[in-house]
Short mmCIF file of C-alpha atoms and ligand atoms in Angstrom, two decimals:
data_model
loop_
_atom_site.label_atom_id
_atom_site.label_comp_id
_atom_site.label_asym_id
_atom_site.label_seq_id
_atom_site.Cartn_x
_atom_site.Cartn_y
_atom_site.Cartn_z
CA UNK A 1 -0.15 -0.02 0.00
CA UNK A 2 1.18 3.45 -1.06
CA UNK A 3 0.66 6.77 0.59
CA UNK A 4 -2.24 8.79 -0.76
CA UNK A 5 -1.61 12.36 -1.68
CA UNK A 6 -4.43 14.08 0.06
CA UNK A 7 -7.23 12.85 -2.13
CA UNK A 8 -10.86 12.07 -1.43
CA UNK A 9 -11.24 9.59 1.61
CA UNK A 10 -13.58 7.07 -0.13
CA UNK A 11 -11.42 7.00 -3.26
CA UNK A 12 -8.24 6.55 -1.30
CA UNK A 13 -9.73 3.64 0.69
CA UNK A 14 -11.25 2.25 -2.52
CA UNK A 15 -7.69 2.20 -4.02
CA UNK A 16 -6.31 0.64 -0.97
CA UNK A 17 -3.99 3.73 -0.64
CA UNK A 18 -2.89 5.14 2.81
CA UNK A 19 -4.76 7.98 4.74
CA UNK A 20 -2.38 10.36 6.22
CA UNK A 21 -2.89 12.70 9.18
CA UNK A 22 -3.67 15.69 7.23
CA UNK A 23 -6.06 14.02 4.89
CA UNK A 24 -9.69 14.72 5.55
CA UNK A 25 -11.40 11.52 7.15
CA UNK A 26 -14.80 10.75 8.51
CA UNK A 27 -15.11 11.43 12.28
CA UNK A 28 -15.89 7.72 12.95
CA UNK A 29 -12.78 6.67 11.22
CA UNK A 30 -10.90 9.02 13.53
CA UNK A 31 -12.69 7.77 16.58
CA UNK A 32 -12.29 4.25 15.71
CA UNK A 33 -8.49 4.58 15.15
CA UNK A 34 -7.98 6.52 18.32
CA UNK A 35 -9.69 3.86 20.33
CA UNK A 36 -7.79 1.00 18.74
CA UNK A 37 -4.35 2.70 18.83
CA UNK A 38 -4.77 3.92 22.32
CA UNK A 39 -5.89 0.45 23.61
CA UNK A 40 -3.05 -1.03 21.80
CA UNK A 41 -0.53 1.55 23.37
CA UNK A 42 -2.09 0.91 26.67
CA UNK A 43 -1.59 -2.79 26.29
CA UNK A 44 2.07 -2.36 25.43
CA UNK A 45 2.64 -0.50 28.69
CA UNK A 46 0.56 -2.41 31.05
CA UNK A 47 2.18 -5.54 29.43
CA UNK A 48 5.42 -4.60 30.90
CA UNK A 49 4.10 -5.50 34.42
CA UNK A 50 3.58 -9.27 34.48
CA UNK A 51 6.97 -9.74 33.08
CA UNK A 52 8.87 -6.99 34.95
CA UNK A 53 7.78 -8.91 38.03
CA UNK A 54 10.28 -11.65 37.04
CA UNK A 55 13.34 -9.34 36.38
CA UNK A 56 14.81 -9.75 39.81
CA UNK A 57 14.23 -13.47 39.96
CA UNK A 58 15.57 -14.52 36.44
CA UNK A 59 17.45 -17.71 36.71
CA UNK A 60 20.56 -16.38 34.98
CA UNK A 61 22.31 -13.35 33.91
CA UNK A 62 21.66 -14.21 30.32
CA UNK A 63 17.90 -14.49 30.96
CA UNK A 64 18.00 -11.48 32.95
CA UNK A 65 19.46 -9.30 30.29
CA UNK A 66 17.01 -10.77 27.57
CA UNK A 67 14.02 -9.96 29.87
CA UNK A 68 15.08 -6.37 30.72
CA UNK A 69 15.56 -5.76 26.96
CA UNK A 70 12.28 -7.13 26.13
CA UNK A 71 10.35 -5.28 28.70
CA UNK A 72 12.12 -2.25 27.52
CA UNK A 73 10.96 -2.94 23.94
CA UNK A 74 7.36 -3.06 25.08
CA UNK A 75 7.86 0.58 26.50
CA UNK A 76 9.11 1.57 23.25
CA UNK A 77 6.16 0.02 21.33
CA UNK A 78 3.85 2.06 23.54
CA UNK A 79 5.70 5.15 22.70
CA UNK A 80 5.42 4.62 19.01
CA UNK A 81 1.77 3.87 19.40
CA UNK A 82 0.98 7.06 21.61
CA UNK A 83 2.81 9.02 18.96
CA UNK A 84 0.77 7.52 16.06
CA UNK A 85 -2.46 8.22 18.14
CA UNK A 86 -1.32 11.84 18.69
CA UNK A 87 -1.43 12.41 14.85
CA UNK A 88 -5.15 12.06 15.03
CA UNK A 89 -5.40 15.03 17.11
CA UNK A 90 -5.31 13.94 20.78
CA UNK A 91 -2.89 14.24 23.52
CA UNK A 92 -1.22 11.34 25.26
CA UNK A 93 -2.02 12.88 28.65
CA UNK A 94 -5.68 12.58 27.72
CA UNK A 95 -5.24 9.04 26.65
CA UNK A 96 -3.27 8.10 29.98
CA UNK A 97 -6.07 9.90 32.00
CA UNK A 98 -8.59 7.61 30.24
CA UNK A 99 -6.61 4.49 30.98
CA UNK A 100 -6.07 5.33 34.72
CA UNK A 101 -9.79 6.08 35.08
CA UNK A 102 -10.98 3.10 33.40
CA UNK A 103 -12.55 4.81 30.28
CA UNK A 104 -10.07 3.29 27.84
CA UNK A 105 -9.21 -0.58 27.82
CA UNK A 106 -6.01 -2.47 27.47
CA UNK A 107 -5.71 -6.11 26.55
CA UNK A 108 -7.52 -8.69 28.61
CA UNK A 109 -4.57 -10.95 28.70
CA UNK A 110 -2.52 -8.67 30.96
CA UNK A 111 -4.82 -9.17 33.85
CA UNK A 112 -3.45 -12.82 34.41
CA UNK A 113 -0.66 -13.31 36.83
CA UNK A 114 2.89 -14.60 36.23
CA UNK A 115 3.17 -17.36 38.83
CA UNK A 116 6.36 -19.10 37.84
CA UNK A 117 9.41 -18.47 35.66
CA UNK A 118 7.86 -20.52 32.88
CA UNK A 119 5.12 -17.90 32.59
CA UNK A 120 7.65 -15.47 31.17
CA UNK A 121 8.50 -18.07 28.52
CA UNK A 122 4.67 -18.69 27.92
CA UNK A 123 4.17 -14.99 27.43
CA UNK A 124 6.80 -14.85 24.75
CA UNK A 125 5.54 -18.05 23.01
CA UNK A 126 1.76 -17.64 23.19
CA UNK A 127 1.05 -13.94 23.92
CA UNK A 128 3.51 -12.37 21.57
CA UNK A 129 2.77 -15.16 19.30
CA UNK A 130 -0.91 -13.98 19.21
CA UNK A 131 0.13 -10.48 19.14
CA UNK A 132 2.10 -10.91 16.00
CA UNK A 133 -0.65 -13.02 14.30
CA UNK A 134 -2.83 -9.87 14.92
CA UNK A 135 -0.42 -7.19 14.27
CA UNK A 136 1.22 -8.32 10.98
CA UNK A 137 -1.98 -7.59 9.04
CA UNK A 138 -1.99 -3.98 10.79
CA UNK A 139 1.31 -3.12 8.82
CA UNK A 140 -1.07 -2.83 5.96
CA UNK A 141 -3.77 -0.82 7.93
CA UNK A 142 -5.15 2.12 5.82
CA UNK A 143 -3.90 4.74 8.27
CA UNK A 144 -0.26 5.46 7.50
CA UNK A 145 1.41 6.33 10.92
CA UNK A 146 -0.23 3.25 12.63
CA UNK A 147 0.80 1.00 9.79
CA UNK A 148 4.49 2.30 9.82
CA UNK A 149 4.64 1.88 13.70
CA UNK A 150 3.60 -1.65 13.32
CA UNK A 151 6.56 -2.84 11.04
CA UNK A 152 9.12 -2.06 13.59
CA UNK A 153 6.81 -3.60 16.46
CA UNK A 154 6.29 -6.69 14.53
CA UNK A 155 9.95 -7.19 13.91
CA UNK A 156 10.73 -6.90 17.58
CA UNK A 157 7.59 -9.04 18.54
CA UNK A 158 8.79 -11.86 16.45
CA UNK A 159 12.17 -11.86 18.32
CA UNK A 160 10.06 -11.92 21.55
CA UNK A 161 8.21 -14.88 20.38
CA UNK A 162 11.17 -16.88 19.46
CA UNK A 163 13.08 -16.00 22.73
CA UNK A 164 9.83 -17.33 24.65
CA UNK A 165 9.82 -20.55 22.65
CA UNK A 166 13.46 -21.03 23.13
CA UNK A 167 13.20 -20.50 26.96
CA UNK A 168 10.34 -23.11 27.22
CA UNK A 169 12.06 -25.49 24.76
CA UNK A 170 15.38 -25.42 27.06
CA UNK A 171 13.06 -26.05 30.14
CA UNK A 172 11.12 -28.86 28.36
CA UNK A 173 14.42 -30.85 28.07
CA UNK A 174 15.32 -30.20 31.68
CA UNK A 175 14.28 -31.75 34.88
CA UNK A 176 10.71 -33.24 35.50
CA UNK A 177 10.01 -30.14 37.64
CA UNK A 178 10.98 -27.84 34.83
CA UNK A 179 8.77 -29.96 32.38
CA UNK A 180 5.84 -29.62 34.81
CA UNK A 181 6.14 -25.94 34.97
CA UNK A 182 6.14 -25.52 31.30
CA UNK A 183 2.90 -27.58 31.02
CA UNK A 184 1.37 -25.63 33.98
CA UNK A 185 2.17 -22.28 32.27
CA UNK A 186 0.81 -23.58 28.89
CA UNK A 187 -2.41 -24.79 30.81
CA UNK A 188 -3.04 -21.27 32.24
CA UNK A 189 -2.07 -19.03 29.27
CA UNK A 190 -3.76 -21.01 26.42
CA UNK A 191 -7.10 -20.06 26.72
CA UNK A 192 -6.58 -16.29 27.71
CA UNK A 193 -4.31 -16.25 24.59
CA UNK A 194 -7.05 -17.32 22.36
CA UNK A 195 -9.32 -14.48 23.85
CA UNK A 196 -6.81 -11.91 22.89
CA UNK A 197 -8.18 -11.79 19.21
CA UNK A 198 -11.44 -10.49 20.62
CA UNK A 199 -14.99 -11.84 20.66
CA UNK A 200 -16.33 -13.91 17.77
CA UNK A 201 -17.61 -11.70 14.90
CA UNK A 202 -20.84 -13.48 14.92
CA UNK A 203 -23.31 -15.59 17.07
CA UNK A 204 -24.51 -15.14 20.73
CA UNK A 205 -21.19 -14.17 22.20
CA UNK A 206 -20.32 -11.51 19.51
CA UNK A 207 -19.25 -8.07 20.80
CA UNK A 208 -20.28 -4.75 19.36
CA UNK A 209 -19.37 -6.13 16.04
CA UNK A 210 -16.80 -3.50 14.94
CA UNK A 211 -14.99 -5.79 12.67
CA UNK A 212 -17.16 -5.44 9.42
CA UNK A 213 -16.81 -1.56 9.63
CA UNK A 214 -13.03 -1.71 10.44
CA UNK A 215 -12.57 -4.07 7.65
CA UNK A 216 -14.50 -1.83 5.09
CA UNK A 217 -12.11 1.00 6.15
CA UNK A 218 -8.98 -1.24 5.81
CA UNK A 219 -8.08 -0.73 9.53
CA UNK A 220 -8.63 -4.57 10.16
CA UNK A 221 -7.68 -6.96 7.23
CA UNK A 222 -9.03 -10.15 8.87
CA UNK A 223 -12.05 -10.99 11.22
CA UNK A 224 -11.06 -11.90 14.73
CA UNK A 225 -12.08 -15.63 14.36
CA UNK A 226 -9.84 -15.93 11.13
CA UNK A 227 -6.88 -14.74 13.03
CA UNK A 228 -7.77 -17.03 15.97
CA UNK A 229 -7.82 -20.09 13.65
CA UNK A 230 -4.43 -19.19 12.07
CA UNK A 231 -3.01 -18.96 15.55
CA UNK A 232 -4.18 -22.28 16.61
CA UNK A 233 -2.88 -23.79 13.39
CA UNK A 234 0.52 -22.24 13.91
CA UNK A 235 0.81 -23.09 17.60
CA UNK A 236 -0.37 -26.63 17.94
CA UNK A 237 2.85 -28.03 16.00
CA UNK A 238 5.00 -25.90 18.33
CA UNK A 239 3.30 -27.43 21.36
CA UNK A 240 4.14 -30.76 20.11
CA UNK A 241 7.61 -29.88 19.63
CA UNK A 242 7.76 -28.84 23.32
CA UNK A 243 6.16 -32.20 24.18
CA UNK A 244 3.40 -30.54 26.02
CA UNK A 245 -0.36 -31.07 25.71
CA UNK A 246 -2.67 -28.03 25.18
CA UNK A 247 -5.51 -27.92 27.70
CA UNK A 248 -8.42 -28.67 25.23
CA UNK A 249 -9.74 -32.11 24.74
CA UNK A 250 -11.54 -30.94 21.60
CA UNK A 251 -8.50 -30.02 19.81
CA UNK A 252 -8.20 -32.09 16.67
CA UNK A 253 -6.95 -32.10 13.25
CA UNK A 254 -9.87 -31.55 10.73
CA UNK A 255 -8.82 -33.15 7.50
CA UNK A 256 -11.79 -31.56 5.58
CA UNK A 257 -11.31 -28.05 6.74
CA UNK A 258 -7.57 -28.38 6.78
CA UNK A 259 -7.42 -26.71 10.19
CA UNK A 260 -7.35 -27.55 13.79
CA UNK A 261 -10.73 -27.69 15.46
CA UNK A 262 -10.71 -26.49 18.92
CA UNK A 263 -13.19 -26.30 21.87
CA UNK A 264 -15.50 -23.55 23.09
CA UNK A 265 -13.82 -20.34 24.60
CA UNK A 266 -15.27 -19.21 27.76
CA UNK A 267 -16.56 -15.83 26.65
CA UNK A 268 -18.21 -15.06 30.06
CA UNK A 269 -14.69 -15.05 31.52
CA UNK A 270 -13.63 -12.76 28.78
CA UNK A 271 -16.32 -10.08 29.35
CA UNK A 272 -15.86 -10.37 33.10
CA UNK A 273 -12.15 -9.66 32.78
CA UNK A 274 -12.85 -6.59 30.35
CA UNK A 275 -15.33 -5.19 33.10
CA UNK A 276 -12.66 -5.27 35.53
CA UNK A 277 -13.08 -8.37 37.31
CA UNK A 278 -9.91 -10.50 36.19
CA UNK A 279 -7.34 -11.95 38.70
CA UNK A 280 -5.00 -8.75 38.39
CA UNK A 281 -7.02 -5.86 36.95
CA UNK A 282 -6.83 -3.72 40.13
CA UNK A 283 -3.13 -4.42 40.77
CA UNK A 284 -2.25 -3.37 37.25
CA UNK A 285 -3.91 -0.02 37.21
CA UNK A 286 -2.90 0.75 40.85
CA UNK A 287 0.85 0.03 39.79
CA UNK A 288 0.41 2.17 36.53
CA UNK A 289 -1.06 5.09 38.26
CA UNK A 290 1.59 5.06 40.91
CA UNK A 291 4.34 4.81 38.18
CA UNK A 292 2.74 7.91 36.47
CA UNK A 293 2.56 9.87 39.94
CA UNK A 294 6.15 8.90 40.67
CA UNK A 295 7.33 9.94 37.03
CA UNK A 296 5.75 13.53 37.50
CA UNK A 297 9.01 15.15 38.15
CA UNK A 298 10.48 13.93 34.96
CA UNK A 299 7.63 15.46 32.87
CA UNK A 300 8.12 18.66 34.88
CA UNK A 301 11.87 18.71 34.25
CA UNK A 302 11.43 18.21 30.48
CA UNK A 303 8.72 21.09 30.35
CA UNK A 304 11.19 23.25 32.34
CA UNK A 305 14.20 22.23 30.33
CA UNK A 306 12.06 23.26 26.95
CA UNK A 307 10.95 26.56 28.47
CA UNK A 308 14.58 27.43 29.39
CA UNK A 309 15.76 26.59 25.78
CA UNK A 310 13.07 28.64 24.25
CA UNK A 311 13.94 31.73 26.47
CA UNK A 312 17.57 31.26 25.48
CA UNK A 313 16.63 31.27 21.77
CA UNK A 314 14.56 34.47 22.17
CA UNK A 315 17.09 36.12 24.34
N1 LIG B 1 -8.82 -7.20 25.32
C1 LIG B 1 -9.61 -6.10 25.76
N2 LIG B 1 -10.66 -5.66 25.04
C2 LIG B 1 -10.84 -6.44 23.86
C3 LIG B 1 -10.14 -7.49 23.49
C4 LIG B 1 -9.16 -7.93 24.36
N3 LIG B 1 -8.34 -9.05 24.00
N4 LIG B 1 -10.77 -8.02 22.25
C5 LIG B 1 -11.67 -7.07 21.97
N5 LIG B 1 -11.75 -6.08 22.85
C6 LIG B 1 -12.88 -5.06 22.98
C7 LIG B 1 -12.75 -4.15 21.78
O1 LIG B 1 -11.82 -3.15 22.18
C8 LIG B 1 -14.16 -3.62 21.81
O2 LIG B 1 -14.39 -2.73 22.86
P1 LIG B 1 -15.13 -1.31 22.65
O3 LIG B 1 -16.21 -1.34 21.58
O4 LIG B 1 -15.65 -1.06 23.94
O5 LIG B 1 -14.09 -0.33 22.26
C9 LIG B 1 -15.10 -4.90 22.15
O6 LIG B 1 -14.05 -5.61 22.92
C10 LIG B 1 -15.52 -5.61 20.81
O7 LIG B 1 -14.42 -6.22 20.07
P2 LIG B 1 -14.27 -6.08 18.51
O8 LIG B 1 -13.64 -7.28 17.94
O9 LIG B 1 -15.37 -5.57 17.75
O10 LIG B 1 -13.16 -4.55 18.54
P3 LIG B 1 -12.06 -4.40 17.64
O11 LIG B 1 -12.67 -4.21 16.13
O12 LIG B 1 -11.37 -3.39 18.14
O13 LIG B 1 -11.07 -5.55 17.57
C11 LIG B 1 -8.85 -6.13 18.29
C12 LIG B 1 -10.38 -6.06 18.76
C13 LIG B 1 -8.71 -7.32 17.32
C14 LIG B 1 -8.08 -6.44 19.71
C15 LIG B 1 -8.44 -4.88 17.70
O14 LIG B 1 -8.56 -3.78 18.49
C16 LIG B 1 -6.91 -5.00 17.31
O15 LIG B 1 -6.47 -5.53 16.39
N6 LIG B 1 -6.12 -4.14 18.26
C17 LIG B 1 -4.78 -3.86 18.04
C18 LIG B 1 -3.88 -4.99 18.63
C19 LIG B 1 -3.89 -4.84 20.19
O16 LIG B 1 -4.36 -4.07 20.69
N7 LIG B 1 -3.17 -5.74 20.74
C20 LIG B 1 -2.83 -5.60 22.27
C21 LIG B 1 -2.33 -6.96 22.82
S1 LIG B 1 -0.79 -7.39 22.16
C22 LIG B 1 0.35 -6.46 22.98
O17 LIG B 1 0.02 -5.48 23.49
C23 LIG B 1 1.76 -6.80 22.52
C24 LIG B 1 2.41 -7.52 23.84
O18 LIG B 1 3.73 -8.01 23.34
C25 LIG B 1 2.78 -6.60 24.99
#
């Protein structure tokens, strides 16, 4: 997809060209993007917490260095995404206020706890694996700044996914206790990872059904269920390689469809977690608000520095 050159919105979308910040765009398109990009940015920075919990307890210097770098990457992804959202005319402080007061969401997945070291590997393998499956198509999103941010994010995300798999693969060839930890982590992260793709697009558990409109606008390129199926198909052989069982008795290869069939997802749990009633929702937000308050001096110092520089230039 190439950049548009300030043409008519419908024509640019029709031609699969990019919409840029100064192009005219319908307000609903702008609001949909602000909502999705903000939610995505919030997910990146809240997503630092479950793994950050393990930095002091990583089992070796090598694993600690990798984990610190990975958590730092997530912060960077948050920053690109807040910048992309700002090109739509919102201010990041406004978006952060909305996150802190529960008026904007972040991904359901980050409301689950990281109980053992294997959870850090499982986040890389399953959570980042699901994130890439969802985000690679966003590199072709119709809104230029979001699409461009996604290219770098996806490259880093693929690296995260591989490090997670490699960490679990090492443990799966270790002691009985290590193997059991890998299995336990997979048991707990599998279903929440499938929920990351969002509610089904049709049927009794469907959400607001934003998919059709977002696909028409070239924001989403695939429906939630399509990406979920691709993720299952990609991940089952990887689980086999790790020598673990995914916690779904209905998981079986369907020759006719050419896909893995899988069991019913507990959508009541998904909606409960979204409404704030997951295992860690309160902890995540409290921690985030505290970090924001503790960082106030950095923001104040940056403003004071900027003002001084301006004074100097004028004087
Ligand atoms: N967690 C929280 N909310 C979710 C969700 C999830 N996993 N899936 C869907 N929702 C919300 C939607 O935001 C929407 O809420 P709203 O209408 O009140 O805003 C509602 O449920 C209905 O869902 P839809 O499928 O109709 O909504 P969307 O069209 O927005 O699709 C999506 C949902 C597929 C998640 C889409 O927003 C998307 O692709 N977002 C970008 C990717 C993203 O945000 N990823 C975050 C997790 S990965 C990550 O952060 C990387 C990690 O390495 C740190």
